Amino acid sequence: MSTLPVYRWRLAPDGYATRRQLRARGLRPGGQDVAAQLERPRRRGRPPLVAYLYRVDLARPVRPMTPGRTAALAAAMRARRTCPACREDAGYVIPASLGMCVPCHDFKDSS
């Protein structure tokens, strides 16, 4: 079993990128294994923060959105905006802490 190369924060060589960095370039890991890792030290004996790195030359382009995936995403976001109490589109994502839109929550508290 081989171990991963470990680099300190901001000292990784060119040719490696995190998932977010790949996505910003329009790429995805494409099934490749983690190639290396970054470690960011922290204070007071806490374990370091770890970020996994992938090789950019093995990354693949992001798959395009299909009409079906676009429709499914729109339906999921519509469900997150629909208030379960009044069944109306609130125009924003309903906070999980409230469980309903703000006007319904305020009305419930005032009664």
Tab-separated table of N, CA and C in Angstrom:
chain	number	residue	atom	x	y	z
A	1	MET	N	0.850	-1.183	0.000
A	1	MET	CA	0.000	0.000	0.000
A	1	MET	C	0.889	1.238	0.000
A	2	SER	N	0.661	2.110	-0.942
A	2	SER	CA	1.478	3.311	-1.021
A	2	SER	C	0.808	4.436	-0.236
A	3	THR	N	1.627	5.321	0.278
A	3	THR	CA	1.089	6.464	1.005
A	3	THR	C	1.005	7.662	0.068
A	4	LEU	N	0.117	8.567	0.393
A	4	LEU	CA	-0.047	9.767	-0.421
A	4	LEU	C	1.028	10.785	-0.097
A	5	PRO	N	1.499	11.534	-1.093
A	5	PRO	CA	2.383	12.649	-0.786
A	5	PRO	C	1.596	13.723	-0.034
A	6	VAL	N	2.221	14.299	0.970
A	6	VAL	CA	1.580	15.329	1.782
A	6	VAL	C	2.331	16.638	1.584
A	7	TYR	N	1.583	17.694	1.256
A	7	TYR	CA	2.172	19.006	1.057
A	7	TYR	C	1.605	19.963	2.095
A	8	ARG	N	2.394	20.925	2.480
A	8	ARG	CA	1.911	21.951	3.399
A	8	ARG	C	1.020	22.927	2.646
A	9	TRP	N	0.203	23.638	3.383
A	9	TRP	CA	-0.761	24.587	2.829
A	9	TRP	C	-0.097	25.548	1.862
A	10	ARG	N	-0.650	25.702	0.676
A	10	ARG	CA	-0.189	26.594	-0.391
A	10	ARG	C	1.150	26.204	-1.010
A	11	LEU	N	1.638	25.015	-0.737
A	11	LEU	CA	2.927	24.607	-1.295
A	11	LEU	C	2.812	23.387	-2.211
A	12	ALA	N	1.631	23.108	-2.715
A	12	ALA	CA	1.460	21.977	-3.631
A	12	ALA	C	2.030	22.351	-4.998
A	13	PRO	N	2.650	21.405	-5.683
A	13	PRO	CA	3.202	21.711	-7.012
A	13	PRO	C	2.086	21.893	-8.045
A	14	ASP	N	2.439	22.487	-9.157
A	14	ASP	CA	1.477	22.649	-10.253
A	14	ASP	C	1.070	21.268	-10.753
A	15	GLY	N	-0.124	21.191	-11.302
A	15	GLY	CA	-0.611	19.922	-11.828
A	15	GLY	C	-1.552	19.215	-10.873
A	16	TYR	N	-1.743	19.734	-9.673
A	16	TYR	CA	-2.677	19.180	-8.697
A	16	TYR	C	-3.739	20.230	-8.393
A	17	ALA	N	-4.964	19.773	-8.101
A	17	ALA	CA	-6.041	20.701	-7.769
A	17	ALA	C	-7.066	19.991	-6.891
A	18	THR	N	-7.755	20.776	-6.066
A	18	THR	CA	-8.845	20.236	-5.261
A	18	THR	C	-10.086	20.104	-6.141
A	19	ARG	N	-11.138	19.493	-5.615
A	19	ARG	CA	-12.386	19.363	-6.369
A	19	ARG	C	-12.939	20.728	-6.769
A	20	ARG	N	-12.900	21.671	-5.837
A	20	ARG	CA	-13.425	23.005	-6.143
A	20	ARG	C	-12.595	23.691	-7.223
A	21	GLN	N	-11.291	23.529	-7.163
A	21	GLN	CA	-10.438	24.136	-8.178
A	21	GLN	C	-10.674	23.490	-9.545
A	22	LEU	N	-10.875	22.175	-9.562
A	22	LEU	CA	-11.194	21.503	-10.815
A	22	LEU	C	-12.515	22.027	-11.370
A	23	ARG	N	-13.514	22.149	-10.495
A	23	ARG	CA	-14.829	22.607	-10.935
A	23	ARG	C	-14.759	24.023	-11.505
A	24	ALA	N	-13.931	24.876	-10.907
A	24	ALA	CA	-13.778	26.244	-11.408
A	24	ALA	C	-13.181	26.251	-12.815
A	25	ARG	N	-12.437	25.218	-13.152
A	25	ARG	CA	-11.856	25.097	-14.497
A	25	ARG	C	-12.762	24.327	-15.446
A	26	GLY	N	-13.932	23.898	-14.966
A	26	GLY	CA	-14.850	23.135	-15.799
A	26	GLY	C	-14.474	21.672	-15.887
A	27	LEU	N	-13.792	21.156	-14.855
A	27	LEU	CA	-13.338	19.764	-14.845
A	27	LEU	C	-13.909	19.030	-13.634
A	28	ARG	N	-13.777	17.692	-13.651
A	28	ARG	CA	-14.160	16.835	-12.534
A	28	ARG	C	-13.087	15.762	-12.383
A	29	PRO	N	-12.984	15.124	-11.223
A	29	PRO	CA	-11.944	14.103	-11.049
A	29	PRO	C	-12.058	12.950	-12.043
A	30	GLY	N	-13.247	12.580	-12.442
A	30	GLY	CA	-13.411	11.558	-13.472
A	30	GLY	C	-13.027	10.169	-13.024
A	31	GLY	N	-13.247	9.824	-11.769
A	31	GLY	CA	-12.992	8.469	-11.292
A	31	GLY	C	-11.576	8.210	-10.828
A	32	GLN	N	-10.687	9.161	-10.931
A	32	GLN	CA	-9.310	8.937	-10.479
A	32	GLN	C	-9.242	8.953	-8.958
A	33	ASP	N	-8.268	8.260	-8.422
A	33	ASP	CA	-8.048	8.246	-6.984
A	33	ASP	C	-7.378	9.543	-6.548
A	34	VAL	N	-7.432	9.807	-5.253
A	34	VAL	CA	-6.758	10.974	-4.695
A	34	VAL	C	-5.264	10.821	-4.945
A	35	ALA	N	-4.619	11.864	-5.453
A	35	ALA	CA	-3.205	11.794	-5.814
A	35	ALA	C	-2.290	12.313	-4.708
A	36	ALA	N	-2.777	13.261	-3.906
A	36	ALA	CA	-1.963	13.848	-2.840
A	36	ALA	C	-2.904	14.550	-1.870
A	37	GLN	N	-2.332	15.076	-0.806
A	37	GLN	CA	-3.156	15.843	0.120
A	37	GLN	C	-2.401	17.043	0.652
A	38	LEU	N	-3.184	18.072	0.989
A	38	LEU	CA	-2.657	19.279	1.620
A	38	LEU	C	-2.989	19.216	3.098
A	39	GLU	N	-2.095	19.727	3.915
A	39	GLU	CA	-2.393	19.829	5.339
A	39	GLU	C	-2.173	21.259	5.786
A	40	ARG	N	-3.175	21.791	6.451
A	40	ARG	CA	-3.083	23.140	7.005
A	40	ARG	C	-3.010	23.012	8.518
A	41	PRO	N	-1.878	23.382	9.111
A	41	PRO	CA	-1.750	23.228	10.556
A	41	PRO	C	-2.705	24.140	11.318
A	42	ARG	N	-3.101	23.679	12.506
A	42	ARG	CA	-3.967	24.474	13.374
A	42	ARG	C	-3.335	24.574	14.756
A	43	ARG	N	-3.839	25.463	15.563
A	43	ARG	CA	-3.264	25.727	16.873
A	43	ARG	C	-3.822	24.800	17.949
A	44	ARG	N	-3.171	24.845	19.087
A	44	ARG	CA	-3.617	24.192	20.316
A	44	ARG	C	-3.779	22.687	20.183
A	45	GLY	N	-2.916	22.057	19.461
A	45	GLY	CA	-2.906	20.600	19.380
A	45	GLY	C	-4.034	19.988	18.571
A	46	ARG	N	-4.800	20.810	17.881
A	46	ARG	CA	-5.874	20.264	17.055
A	46	ARG	C	-5.274	19.629	15.813
A	47	PRO	N	-5.940	18.610	15.280
A	47	PRO	CA	-5.402	17.967	14.066
A	47	PRO	C	-5.457	18.927	12.882
A	48	PRO	N	-4.572	18.756	11.912
A	48	PRO	CA	-4.554	19.679	10.763
A	48	PRO	C	-5.780	19.500	9.870
A	49	LEU	N	-6.125	20.569	9.165
A	49	LEU	CA	-7.166	20.479	8.145
A	49	LEU	C	-6.560	19.804	6.915
A	50	VAL	N	-7.321	18.946	6.282
A	50	VAL	CA	-6.815	18.170	5.155
A	50	VAL	C	-7.658	18.458	3.915
A	51	ALA	N	-7.003	18.658	2.791
A	51	ALA	CA	-7.673	18.813	1.497
A	51	ALA	C	-7.055	17.809	0.532
A	52	TYR	N	-7.884	17.092	-0.193
A	52	TYR	CA	-7.395	16.090	-1.131
A	52	TYR	C	-7.161	16.714	-2.500
A	53	LEU	N	-6.097	16.285	-3.152
A	53	LEU	CA	-5.713	16.823	-4.450
A	53	LEU	C	-5.829	15.755	-5.534
A	54	TYR	N	-6.215	16.192	-6.713
A	54	TYR	CA	-6.344	15.325	-7.881
A	54	TYR	C	-5.450	15.853	-8.988
A	55	ARG	N	-5.026	14.955	-9.874
A	55	ARG	CA	-4.171	15.364	-10.983
A	55	ARG	C	-5.018	16.036	-12.053
A	56	VAL	N	-4.581	17.197	-12.483
A	56	VAL	CA	-5.326	17.974	-13.474
A	56	VAL	C	-5.268	17.293	-14.841
A	57	ASP	N	-4.143	16.666	-15.174
A	57	ASP	CA	-4.013	16.043	-16.495
A	57	ASP	C	-4.915	14.823	-16.665
A	58	LEU	N	-5.381	14.212	-15.563
A	58	LEU	CA	-6.285	13.067	-15.646
A	58	LEU	C	-7.753	13.460	-15.471
A	59	ALA	N	-8.008	14.733	-15.179
A	59	ALA	CA	-9.375	15.197	-14.962
A	59	ALA	C	-10.141	15.226	-16.280
A	60	ARG	N	-11.447	15.070	-16.165
A	60	ARG	CA	-12.318	15.067	-17.341
A	60	ARG	C	-13.242	16.280	-17.314
A	61	PRO	N	-13.781	16.650	-18.460
A	61	PRO	CA	-14.719	17.778	-18.478
A	61	PRO	C	-15.995	17.457	-17.697
A	62	VAL	N	-16.603	18.489	-17.134
A	62	VAL	CA	-17.871	18.331	-16.426
A	62	VAL	C	-18.932	17.925	-17.425
A	63	ARG	N	-19.795	17.000	-17.010
A	63	ARG	CA	-20.874	16.573	-17.893
A	63	ARG	C	-21.878	17.711	-18.066
A	64	PRO	N	-22.385	17.913	-19.277
A	64	PRO	CA	-23.358	18.992	-19.477
A	64	PRO	C	-24.702	18.644	-18.836
A	65	MET	N	-25.449	19.696	-18.475
A	65	MET	CA	-26.784	19.496	-17.917
A	65	MET	C	-27.727	19.046	-19.026
A	66	THR	N	-28.452	17.972	-18.769
A	66	THR	CA	-29.456	17.496	-19.713
A	66	THR	C	-30.796	18.146	-19.365
A	67	PRO	N	-31.731	18.131	-20.279
A	67	PRO	CA	-33.048	18.695	-19.954
A	67	PRO	C	-33.707	18.008	-18.750
A	68	GLY	N	-33.525	16.712	-18.604
A	68	GLY	CA	-34.098	15.995	-17.470
A	68	GLY	C	-33.484	16.421	-16.151
A	69	ARG	N	-32.160	16.583	-16.129
A	69	ARG	CA	-31.487	17.024	-14.898
A	69	ARG	C	-31.875	18.459	-14.557
A	70	THR	N	-32.029	19.302	-15.577
A	70	THR	CA	-32.455	20.679	-15.350
A	70	THR	C	-33.854	20.710	-14.743
A	71	ALA	N	-34.762	19.888	-15.260
A	71	ALA	CA	-36.135	19.833	-14.743
A	71	ALA	C	-36.154	19.297	-13.312
A	72	ALA	N	-35.351	18.280	-13.037
A	72	ALA	CA	-35.304	17.712	-11.692
A	72	ALA	C	-34.759	18.722	-10.688
A	73	LEU	N	-33.730	19.468	-11.074
A	73	LEU	CA	-33.173	20.488	-10.196
A	73	LEU	C	-34.188	21.601	-9.943
A	74	ALA	N	-34.914	22.019	-10.970
A	74	ALA	CA	-35.936	23.052	-10.806
A	74	ALA	C	-37.045	22.580	-9.871
A	75	ALA	N	-37.453	21.317	-9.982
A	75	ALA	CA	-38.500	20.777	-9.117
A	75	ALA	C	-38.025	20.706	-7.668
A	76	ALA	N	-36.783	20.312	-7.458
A	76	ALA	CA	-36.243	20.240	-6.101
A	76	ALA	C	-36.159	21.617	-5.462
A	77	MET	N	-35.727	22.625	-6.222
A	77	MET	CA	-35.648	23.975	-5.685
A	77	MET	C	-37.042	24.556	-5.440
A	78	ARG	N	-38.009	24.218	-6.282
A	78	ARG	CA	-39.385	24.674	-6.069
A	78	ARG	C	-39.948	24.077	-4.782
A	79	ALA	N	-39.628	22.817	-4.506
A	79	ALA	CA	-40.082	22.176	-3.271
A	79	ALA	C	-39.453	22.828	-2.043
A	80	ARG	N	-38.218	23.277	-2.139
A	80	ARG	CA	-37.556	23.940	-1.003
A	80	ARG	C	-38.132	25.335	-0.750
A	81	ARG	N	-38.736	25.947	-1.782
A	81	ARG	CA	-39.310	27.286	-1.635
A	81	ARG	C	-40.785	27.256	-1.240
A	82	THR	N	-41.449	26.094	-1.341
A	82	THR	CA	-42.879	25.998	-1.072
A	82	THR	C	-43.118	25.800	0.420
A	83	CYS	N	-43.932	26.682	1.000
A	83	CYS	CA	-44.245	26.619	2.423
A	83	CYS	C	-45.207	25.458	2.677
A	84	PRO	N	-44.928	24.572	3.638
A	84	PRO	CA	-45.840	23.465	3.913
A	84	PRO	C	-47.138	23.919	4.580
A	85	ALA	N	-47.155	25.096	5.187
A	85	ALA	CA	-48.357	25.571	5.875
A	85	ALA	C	-49.347	26.209	4.903
A	86	CYS	N	-48.885	27.152	4.085
A	86	CYS	CA	-49.809	27.876	3.186
A	86	CYS	C	-49.728	27.384	1.745
A	87	ARG	N	-48.772	26.519	1.436
A	87	ARG	CA	-48.604	25.938	0.103
A	87	ARG	C	-48.321	26.960	-0.976
A	88	GLU	N	-47.687	28.071	-0.619
A	88	GLU	CA	-47.336	29.090	-1.604
A	88	GLU	C	-45.824	29.143	-1.766
A	89	ASP	N	-45.392	29.592	-2.955
A	89	ASP	CA	-43.968	29.774	-3.214
A	89	ASP	C	-43.516	31.033	-2.476
A	90	ALA	N	-42.608	30.871	-1.518
A	90	ALA	CA	-42.163	31.995	-0.701
A	90	ALA	C	-41.202	32.901	-1.459
A	91	GLY	N	-40.598	32.421	-2.531
A	91	GLY	CA	-39.632	33.220	-3.279
A	91	GLY	C	-38.224	33.088	-2.733
A	92	TYR	N	-38.047	32.297	-1.686
A	92	TYR	CA	-36.742	32.022	-1.076
A	92	TYR	C	-36.799	30.623	-0.478
A	93	VAL	N	-35.656	30.065	-0.168
A	93	VAL	CA	-35.612	28.739	0.430
A	93	VAL	C	-36.112	28.851	1.870
A	94	ILE	N	-37.080	28.006	2.222
A	94	ILE	CA	-37.668	28.018	3.562
A	94	ILE	C	-36.602	27.588	4.572
A	95	PRO	N	-36.334	28.386	5.611
A	95	PRO	CA	-35.333	27.999	6.605
A	95	PRO	C	-35.762	26.741	7.362
A	96	ALA	N	-34.851	25.802	7.508
A	96	ALA	CA	-35.160	24.573	8.235
A	96	ALA	C	-35.459	24.856	9.701
A	97	SER	N	-34.883	25.926	10.236
A	97	SER	CA	-35.119	26.254	11.640
A	97	SER	C	-36.562	26.701	11.876
A	98	LEU	N	-37.214	27.282	10.862
A	98	LEU	CA	-38.604	27.714	10.996
A	98	LEU	C	-39.572	26.637	10.542
A	99	GLY	N	-39.239	25.952	9.460
A	99	GLY	CA	-40.110	24.906	8.939
A	99	GLY	C	-41.261	25.436	8.105
A	100	MET	N	-41.368	26.747	7.973
A	100	MET	CA	-42.413	27.382	7.171
A	100	MET	C	-41.940	28.770	6.798
A	101	CYS	N	-42.708	29.436	5.933
A	101	CYS	CA	-42.303	30.784	5.525
A	101	CYS	C	-42.415	31.739	6.716
A	102	VAL	N	-41.752	32.863	6.629
A	102	VAL	CA	-41.700	33.814	7.741
A	102	VAL	C	-43.090	34.342	8.107
A	103	PRO	N	-43.945	34.743	7.133
A	103	PRO	CA	-45.279	35.203	7.538
A	103	PRO	C	-46.083	34.140	8.283
A	104	CYS	N	-46.031	32.880	7.842
A	104	CYS	CA	-46.757	31.810	8.542
A	104	CYS	C	-46.180	31.608	9.939
A	105	HIS	N	-44.866	31.667	10.054
A	105	HIS	CA	-44.220	31.482	11.349
A	105	HIS	C	-44.593	32.614	12.298
A	106	ASP	N	-44.597	33.855	11.793
A	106	ASP	CA	-44.966	34.989	12.634
A	106	ASP	C	-46.419	34.921	13.068
A	107	PHE	N	-47.312	34.479	12.148
A	107	PHE	CA	-48.725	34.349	12.480
A	107	PHE	C	-48.934	33.268	13.540
A	108	LYS	N	-48.198	32.157	13.413
A	108	LYS	CA	-48.309	31.053	14.373
A	108	LYS	C	-47.867	31.528	15.764
A	109	ASP	N	-46.798	32.321	15.819
A	109	ASP	CA	-46.295	32.802	17.115
A	109	ASP	C	-47.208	33.832	17.745
A	110	SER	N	-47.912	34.623	16.920
A	110	SER	CA	-48.758	35.674	17.478
A	110	SER	C	-50.083	35.124	17.998
A	111	SER	N	-50.495	33.917	17.520
A	111	SER	CA	-51.773	33.395	17.999
A	111	SER	C	-51.655	32.628	19.282
